[in-house]
Amino acid sequence: MLVPETIEESAALLCELPPESRVRIIGGGTRLGIGHPFTPDTTLSTSGLDRIVDWEPDDLTVVVEAGMTVEELEYTLGTKGQTALLHESPGAGTVGGALATATSGWRRYRYGPITDRVLEVTLVSSDGRVATAGGRLVKNVTGYDIPRLATGSLGALGLIARVCLKLWPLPVASATVAVESAEEAVSCAFRPLAVLETEKRTSVFLGGTPEEIEGQAEALGGSPVDGLDWPQPPPGETRFSVRVPPSHLRSMVGRLAECWRYVAQFGVGEMAVGADRVGHETLEGLRAEAESVGGALVLIDAPDDLRQRFDPWGTPPASLAIQRRLVNLFDPGRMLNPGVLPGRI
């Protein structure tokens, strides 16, 4: 395993590899089940790239190396009342992994996807080139939006080595309110952090001043409990994400609620699902329903026998040929995480 400790060392190590090498890039290793599987010749870990390079609390920006864990970054930012709004149950997950997999977290309803929070990215290409794109001031950004291309790329464009993230102040107060109906909560709550339903409960997550929270809770008809009692991602040998237009989410919940573990994000249209065993025919049916309304079903993790029979992505997007050309521009030999993207790019 290659474990570089600087961006320059990362570039040198990649440049020295034979051009036919197949390299797996890993961060915390928490989401290795995403995408088509492949057998690497070597693995490059970002665990040595784990430093905060620059933090400007007054400008609400932080520059951090990709191997820093989400938990450590958020803890550090919290000492000055700030957050990067990365996912709330990261485990050993890293900042680079969150970007590579486009993991937005539960607060997406209020703050938008992780792509909206990435200002600048430094990539290391398979032939050792180092490129920084974007800008720490949004008004200074010109040219191709490489940060957006890198987010969700699963490392196919290059090693995500360093990123600049936009920050937000932590709310003065926060609370969790139990409700009966997620749809009613979406219609009457004003800019909640999230409206989440699991197989056990439905909750609205609020942030703001104590007065705002009290007023919101009264409108929701519930009693606020101090703090944000986030649900854990649903466990299971097979885990997948269903993504549909928000108006169709209730229909999907109805299909899955009785026998699956899930977290449904109302107002967003995404549902994380976990199960111990599930047949590919069942998943095919769920995927067909999601795709019929313009959505998708994406595998997060699954046993090897299921992954061999069930495409992790589903119907390739219409932009597949463009995506393939873009990836080949950055990594012509397809050395880095080859074949993991839709269409086996």
PDB file of C-alpha atoms in Angstrom, residues 80-272:
ATOM      1  CA  LYS A  80     -15.007  28.116  16.966  1.00  0.00           C
ATOM      2  CA  GLY A  81     -18.697  27.533  16.379  1.00  0.00           C
ATOM      3  CA  GLN A  82     -18.435  26.525  12.718  1.00  0.00           C
ATOM      4  CA  THR A  83     -19.259  23.500  10.554  1.00  0.00           C
ATOM      5  CA  ALA A  84     -18.517  22.237   7.052  1.00  0.00           C
ATOM      6  CA  LEU A  85     -21.928  20.486   7.012  1.00  0.00           C
ATOM      7  CA  LEU A  86     -20.375  17.117   6.209  1.00  0.00           C
ATOM      8  CA  HIS A  87     -22.314  13.936   6.947  1.00  0.00           C
ATOM      9  CA  GLU A  88     -23.342  13.428  10.550  1.00  0.00           C
ATOM     10  CA  SER A  89     -22.374   9.744  11.075  1.00  0.00           C
ATOM     11  CA  PRO A  90     -19.056   9.468   9.245  1.00  0.00           C
ATOM     12  CA  GLY A  91     -17.352   6.721  11.225  1.00  0.00           C
ATOM     13  CA  ALA A  92     -13.806   6.600   9.855  1.00  0.00           C
ATOM     14  CA  GLY A  93     -14.829   8.449   6.685  1.00  0.00           C
ATOM     15  CA  THR A  94     -12.555  11.164   5.321  1.00  0.00           C
ATOM     16  CA  VAL A  95     -13.138  14.549   3.715  1.00  0.00           C
ATOM     17  CA  GLY A  96     -11.821  13.270   0.387  1.00  0.00           C
ATOM     18  CA  GLY A  97     -14.085  10.246   0.587  1.00  0.00           C
ATOM     19  CA  ALA A  98     -17.113  12.459   1.227  1.00  0.00           C
ATOM     20  CA  LEU A  99     -16.293  14.452  -1.914  1.00  0.00           C
ATOM     21  CA  ALA A 100     -15.436  11.438  -4.052  1.00  0.00           C
ATOM     22  CA  THR A 101     -18.765   9.772  -3.194  1.00  0.00           C
ATOM     23  CA  ALA A 102     -20.778  13.034  -3.049  1.00  0.00           C
ATOM     24  CA  THR A 103     -22.076  12.203   0.434  1.00  0.00           C
ATOM     25  CA  SER A 104     -24.096  15.237   1.513  1.00  0.00           C
ATOM     26  CA  GLY A 105     -25.496  14.238   4.920  1.00  0.00           C
ATOM     27  CA  TRP A 106     -28.897  14.750   6.518  1.00  0.00           C
ATOM     28  CA  ARG A 107     -28.824  18.574   6.442  1.00  0.00           C
ATOM     29  CA  ARG A 108     -29.088  18.705   2.668  1.00  0.00           C
ATOM     30  CA  TYR A 109     -32.719  19.862   2.887  1.00  0.00           C
ATOM     31  CA  ARG A 110     -31.668  23.229   4.286  1.00  0.00           C
ATOM     32  CA  TYR A 111     -28.148  23.705   2.946  1.00  0.00           C
ATOM     33  CA  GLY A 112     -28.096  21.873  -0.369  1.00  0.00           C
ATOM     34  CA  PRO A 113     -25.742  19.124  -1.629  1.00  0.00           C
ATOM     35  CA  ILE A 114     -22.052  18.879  -0.867  1.00  0.00           C
ATOM     36  CA  THR A 115     -21.234  20.160  -4.373  1.00  0.00           C
ATOM     37  CA  ASP A 116     -22.438  23.604  -3.270  1.00  0.00           C
ATOM     38  CA  ARG A 117     -19.853  23.711  -0.480  1.00  0.00           C
ATOM     39  CA  VAL A 118     -16.689  22.838  -2.442  1.00  0.00           C
ATOM     40  CA  LEU A 119     -14.835  25.979  -3.517  1.00  0.00           C
ATOM     41  CA  GLU A 120     -11.482  24.590  -4.634  1.00  0.00           C
ATOM     42  CA  VAL A 121      -9.936  21.175  -5.318  1.00  0.00           C
ATOM     43  CA  THR A 122      -6.347  20.030  -5.811  1.00  0.00           C
ATOM     44  CA  LEU A 123      -6.111  16.889  -7.952  1.00  0.00           C
ATOM     45  CA  VAL A 124      -3.136  14.641  -8.642  1.00  0.00           C
ATOM     46  CA  SER A 125      -3.428  12.930 -12.019  1.00  0.00           C
ATOM     47  CA  SER A 126      -2.293   9.402 -12.797  1.00  0.00           C
ATOM     48  CA  ASP A 127       0.830  10.730 -14.543  1.00  0.00           C
ATOM     49  CA  GLY A 128       1.860  12.876 -11.574  1.00  0.00           C
ATOM     50  CA  ARG A 129       0.492  16.263 -12.587  1.00  0.00           C
ATOM     51  CA  VAL A 130      -0.864  18.474  -9.794  1.00  0.00           C
ATOM     52  CA  ALA A 131      -3.692  20.871 -10.636  1.00  0.00           C
ATOM     53  CA  THR A 132      -5.671  23.222  -8.424  1.00  0.00           C
ATOM     54  CA  ALA A 133      -9.005  24.481  -9.738  1.00  0.00           C
ATOM     55  CA  GLY A 134     -11.783  26.663  -8.388  1.00  0.00           C
ATOM     56  CA  GLY A 135     -11.228  29.596  -6.060  1.00  0.00           C
ATOM     57  CA  ARG A 136     -11.508  30.407  -2.386  1.00  0.00           C
ATOM     58  CA  LEU A 137     -13.621  33.421  -3.299  1.00  0.00           C
ATOM     59  CA  VAL A 138     -16.620  32.422  -5.381  1.00  0.00           C
ATOM     60  CA  LYS A 139     -16.444  35.570  -7.513  1.00  0.00           C
ATOM     61  CA  ASN A 140     -12.889  34.669  -8.553  1.00  0.00           C
ATOM     62  CA  VAL A 141     -13.823  31.265 -10.028  1.00  0.00           C
ATOM     63  CA  THR A 142     -13.400  31.035 -13.817  1.00  0.00           C
ATOM     64  CA  GLY A 143     -13.072  28.264 -16.385  1.00  0.00           C
ATOM     65  CA  TYR A 144     -14.255  24.687 -16.023  1.00  0.00           C
ATOM     66  CA  ASP A 145     -15.921  23.818 -12.723  1.00  0.00           C
ATOM     67  CA  ILE A 146     -13.442  21.095 -11.757  1.00  0.00           C
ATOM     68  CA  PRO A 147     -14.605  20.976  -8.107  1.00  0.00           C
ATOM     69  CA  ARG A 148     -18.074  19.917  -9.258  1.00  0.00           C
ATOM     70  CA  LEU A 149     -16.627  17.374 -11.675  1.00  0.00           C
ATOM     71  CA  ALA A 150     -14.432  15.891  -8.935  1.00  0.00           C
ATOM     72  CA  THR A 151     -17.329  15.646  -6.475  1.00  0.00           C
ATOM     73  CA  GLY A 152     -18.899  12.234  -7.007  1.00  0.00           C
ATOM     74  CA  SER A 153     -16.140  11.112  -9.394  1.00  0.00           C
ATOM     75  CA  LEU A 154     -14.994   8.218  -7.147  1.00  0.00           C
ATOM     76  CA  GLY A 155     -11.396   9.243  -7.803  1.00  0.00           C
ATOM     77  CA  ALA A 156     -11.631   8.611 -11.546  1.00  0.00           C
ATOM     78  CA  LEU A 157     -10.400  12.118 -12.449  1.00  0.00           C
ATOM     79  CA  GLY A 158      -7.439  11.911 -10.094  1.00  0.00           C
ATOM     80  CA  LEU A 159      -6.500  11.715  -6.456  1.00  0.00           C
ATOM     81  CA  ILE A 160      -8.476  14.350  -4.535  1.00  0.00           C
ATOM     82  CA  ALA A 161      -5.590  15.585  -2.388  1.00  0.00           C
ATOM     83  CA  ARG A 162      -6.783  18.890  -0.920  1.00  0.00           C
ATOM     84  CA  VAL A 163     -10.023  20.847  -0.828  1.00  0.00           C
ATOM     85  CA  CYS A 164     -11.299  24.251   0.203  1.00  0.00           C
ATOM     86  CA  LEU A 165     -14.737  24.114   1.810  1.00  0.00           C
ATOM     87  CA  LYS A 166     -17.238  26.827   2.537  1.00  0.00           C
ATOM     88  CA  LEU A 167     -18.233  26.938   6.224  1.00  0.00           C
ATOM     89  CA  TRP A 168     -21.376  27.877   8.149  1.00  0.00           C
ATOM     90  CA  PRO A 169     -21.854  29.085  11.735  1.00  0.00           C
ATOM     91  CA  LEU A 170     -23.346  26.497  14.059  1.00  0.00           C
ATOM     92  CA  PRO A 171     -26.857  27.500  15.157  1.00  0.00           C
ATOM     93  CA  VAL A 172     -27.221  29.117  18.561  1.00  0.00           C
ATOM     94  CA  ALA A 173     -29.679  26.402  19.551  1.00  0.00           C
ATOM     95  CA  SER A 174     -30.882  23.133  18.063  1.00  0.00           C
ATOM     96  CA  ALA A 175     -33.679  20.694  18.772  1.00  0.00           C
ATOM     97  CA  THR A 176     -35.405  17.550  17.547  1.00  0.00           C
ATOM     98  CA  VAL A 177     -39.206  17.457  17.332  1.00  0.00           C
ATOM     99  CA  ALA A 178     -41.158  14.219  16.921  1.00  0.00           C
ATOM    100  CA  VAL A 179     -44.105  14.525  14.508  1.00  0.00           C
ATOM    101  CA  GLU A 180     -46.776  12.270  13.039  1.00  0.00           C
ATOM    102  CA  SER A 181     -46.528  13.277   9.370  1.00  0.00           C
ATOM    103  CA  ALA A 182     -43.407  14.109   7.403  1.00  0.00           C
ATOM    104  CA  GLU A 183     -45.460  15.719   4.626  1.00  0.00           C
ATOM    105  CA  GLU A 184     -47.252  18.038   7.032  1.00  0.00           C
ATOM    106  CA  ALA A 185     -43.927  18.956   8.641  1.00  0.00           C
ATOM    107  CA  VAL A 186     -42.456  19.885   5.254  1.00  0.00           C
ATOM    108  CA  SER A 187     -45.440  22.074   4.491  1.00  0.00           C
ATOM    109  CA  CYS A 188     -45.459  24.021   7.776  1.00  0.00           C
ATOM    110  CA  ALA A 189     -41.832  24.078   9.014  1.00  0.00           C
ATOM    111  CA  PHE A 190     -39.710  27.066   8.012  1.00  0.00           C
ATOM    112  CA  ARG A 191     -36.277  26.007   6.738  1.00  0.00           C
ATOM    113  CA  PRO A 192     -35.721  23.014   9.028  1.00  0.00           C
ATOM    114  CA  LEU A 193     -32.337  21.302   8.937  1.00  0.00           C
ATOM    115  CA  ALA A 194     -34.019  18.039   7.950  1.00  0.00           C
ATOM    116  CA  VAL A 195     -37.283  16.110   8.008  1.00  0.00           C
ATOM    117  CA  LEU A 196     -36.425  12.433   8.422  1.00  0.00           C
ATOM    118  CA  GLU A 197     -38.575   9.332   8.708  1.00  0.00           C
ATOM    119  CA  THR A 198     -37.324   5.912   9.828  1.00  0.00           C
ATOM    120  CA  GLU A 199     -39.215   2.686  10.449  1.00  0.00           C
ATOM    121  CA  LYS A 200     -39.460   3.788  14.102  1.00  0.00           C
ATOM    122  CA  ARG A 201     -40.111   7.541  14.105  1.00  0.00           C
ATOM    123  CA  THR A 202     -40.530  10.765  12.154  1.00  0.00           C
ATOM    124  CA  SER A 203     -38.548  13.792  13.301  1.00  0.00           C
ATOM    125  CA  VAL A 204     -37.964  17.396  12.345  1.00  0.00           C
ATOM    126  CA  PHE A 205     -34.516  18.815  13.085  1.00  0.00           C
ATOM    127  CA  LEU A 206     -34.353  22.518  13.870  1.00  0.00           C
ATOM    128  CA  GLY A 207     -31.577  25.073  14.240  1.00  0.00           C
ATOM    129  CA  GLY A 208     -31.736  28.772  15.109  1.00  0.00           C
ATOM    130  CA  THR A 209     -32.415  30.933  18.126  1.00  0.00           C
ATOM    131  CA  PRO A 210     -34.314  29.510  21.126  1.00  0.00           C
ATOM    132  CA  GLU A 211     -37.275  31.690  20.199  1.00  0.00           C
ATOM    133  CA  GLU A 212     -37.308  30.414  16.617  1.00  0.00           C
ATOM    134  CA  ILE A 213     -37.172  26.811  17.766  1.00  0.00           C
ATOM    135  CA  GLU A 214     -39.993  27.339  20.243  1.00  0.00           C
ATOM    136  CA  GLY A 215     -42.156  28.900  17.541  1.00  0.00           C
ATOM    137  CA  GLN A 216     -41.360  26.167  15.032  1.00  0.00           C
ATOM    138  CA  ALA A 217     -42.133  23.416  17.538  1.00  0.00           C
ATOM    139  CA  GLU A 218     -45.464  25.024  18.349  1.00  0.00           C
ATOM    140  CA  ALA A 219     -46.353  25.176  14.644  1.00  0.00           C
ATOM    141  CA  LEU A 220     -45.398  21.506  14.288  1.00  0.00           C
ATOM    142  CA  GLY A 221     -47.503  20.533  17.293  1.00  0.00           C
ATOM    143  CA  GLY A 222     -44.623  18.810  19.075  1.00  0.00           C
ATOM    144  CA  SER A 223     -42.319  19.267  22.025  1.00  0.00           C
ATOM    145  CA  PRO A 224     -38.694  20.179  21.206  1.00  0.00           C
ATOM    146  CA  VAL A 225     -35.923  18.052  22.695  1.00  0.00           C
ATOM    147  CA  ASP A 226     -32.587  19.856  22.975  1.00  0.00           C
ATOM    148  CA  GLY A 227     -29.941  18.730  20.491  1.00  0.00           C
ATOM    149  CA  LEU A 228     -30.012  16.914  17.170  1.00  0.00           C
ATOM    150  CA  ASP A 229     -30.810  13.232  17.639  1.00  0.00           C
ATOM    151  CA  TRP A 230     -29.683  12.109  14.192  1.00  0.00           C
ATOM    152  CA  PRO A 231     -30.550   8.572  13.089  1.00  0.00           C
ATOM    153  CA  GLN A 232     -27.737   6.224  12.183  1.00  0.00           C
ATOM    154  CA  PRO A 233     -27.504   5.047   8.569  1.00  0.00           C
ATOM    155  CA  PRO A 234     -29.550   1.842   8.297  1.00  0.00           C
ATOM    156  CA  PRO A 235     -27.351  -1.239   8.758  1.00  0.00           C
ATOM    157  CA  GLY A 236     -27.446  -4.344   6.617  1.00  0.00           C
ATOM    158  CA  GLU A 237     -25.444  -6.688   4.439  1.00  0.00           C
ATOM    159  CA  THR A 238     -27.094  -4.979   1.482  1.00  0.00           C
ATOM    160  CA  ARG A 239     -27.378  -1.199   1.532  1.00  0.00           C
ATOM    161  CA  PHE A 240     -28.678   1.050  -1.214  1.00  0.00           C
ATOM    162  CA  SER A 241     -29.975   4.541  -1.906  1.00  0.00           C
ATOM    163  CA  VAL A 242     -33.253   5.296  -3.672  1.00  0.00           C
ATOM    164  CA  ARG A 243     -33.453   8.762  -5.223  1.00  0.00           C
ATOM    165  CA  VAL A 244     -36.738  10.082  -6.602  1.00  0.00           C
ATOM    166  CA  PRO A 245     -38.471  13.461  -6.976  1.00  0.00           C
ATOM    167  CA  PRO A 246     -39.639  14.531  -3.491  1.00  0.00           C
ATOM    168  CA  SER A 247     -43.305  14.166  -4.469  1.00  0.00           C
ATOM    169  CA  HIS A 248     -42.747  10.435  -5.131  1.00  0.00           C
ATOM    170  CA  LEU A 249     -40.885   9.613  -1.914  1.00  0.00           C
ATOM    171  CA  ARG A 250     -43.978   8.532   0.034  1.00  0.00           C
ATOM    172  CA  SER A 251     -44.746   5.921  -2.608  1.00  0.00           C
ATOM    173  CA  MET A 252     -41.266   4.407  -2.219  1.00  0.00           C
ATOM    174  CA  VAL A 253     -41.530   4.469   1.569  1.00  0.00           C
ATOM    175  CA  GLY A 254     -44.820   2.601   1.261  1.00  0.00           C
ATOM    176  CA  ARG A 255     -43.065  -0.130  -0.734  1.00  0.00           C
ATOM    177  CA  LEU A 256     -40.276  -0.544   1.809  1.00  0.00           C
ATOM    178  CA  ALA A 257     -41.556   0.503   5.218  1.00  0.00           C
ATOM    179  CA  GLU A 258     -42.850  -2.831   6.555  1.00  0.00           C
ATOM    180  CA  CYS A 259     -39.794  -5.042   6.083  1.00  0.00           C
ATOM    181  CA  TRP A 260     -36.772  -2.787   5.590  1.00  0.00           C
ATOM    182  CA  ARG A 261     -34.642  -0.470   7.693  1.00  0.00           C
ATOM    183  CA  TYR A 262     -34.567   2.996   6.181  1.00  0.00           C
ATOM    184  CA  VAL A 263     -34.048   6.729   6.593  1.00  0.00           C
ATOM    185  CA  ALA A 264     -36.173   8.819   4.222  1.00  0.00           C
ATOM    186  CA  GLN A 265     -35.269  12.483   3.632  1.00  0.00           C
ATOM    187  CA  PHE A 266     -38.524  14.303   2.965  1.00  0.00           C
ATOM    188  CA  GLY A 267     -38.163  17.494   0.958  1.00  0.00           C
ATOM    189  CA  VAL A 268     -35.047  15.976  -0.664  1.00  0.00           C
ATOM    190  CA  GLY A 269     -36.363  12.743  -2.174  1.00  0.00           C
ATOM    191  CA  GLU A 270     -33.677  10.331  -1.041  1.00  0.00           C
ATOM    192  CA  MET A 271     -33.999   7.159   0.984  1.00  0.00           C
ATOM    193  CA  ALA A 272     -31.151   5.154   2.541  1.00  0.00           C
TER     194      ALA A 272
END
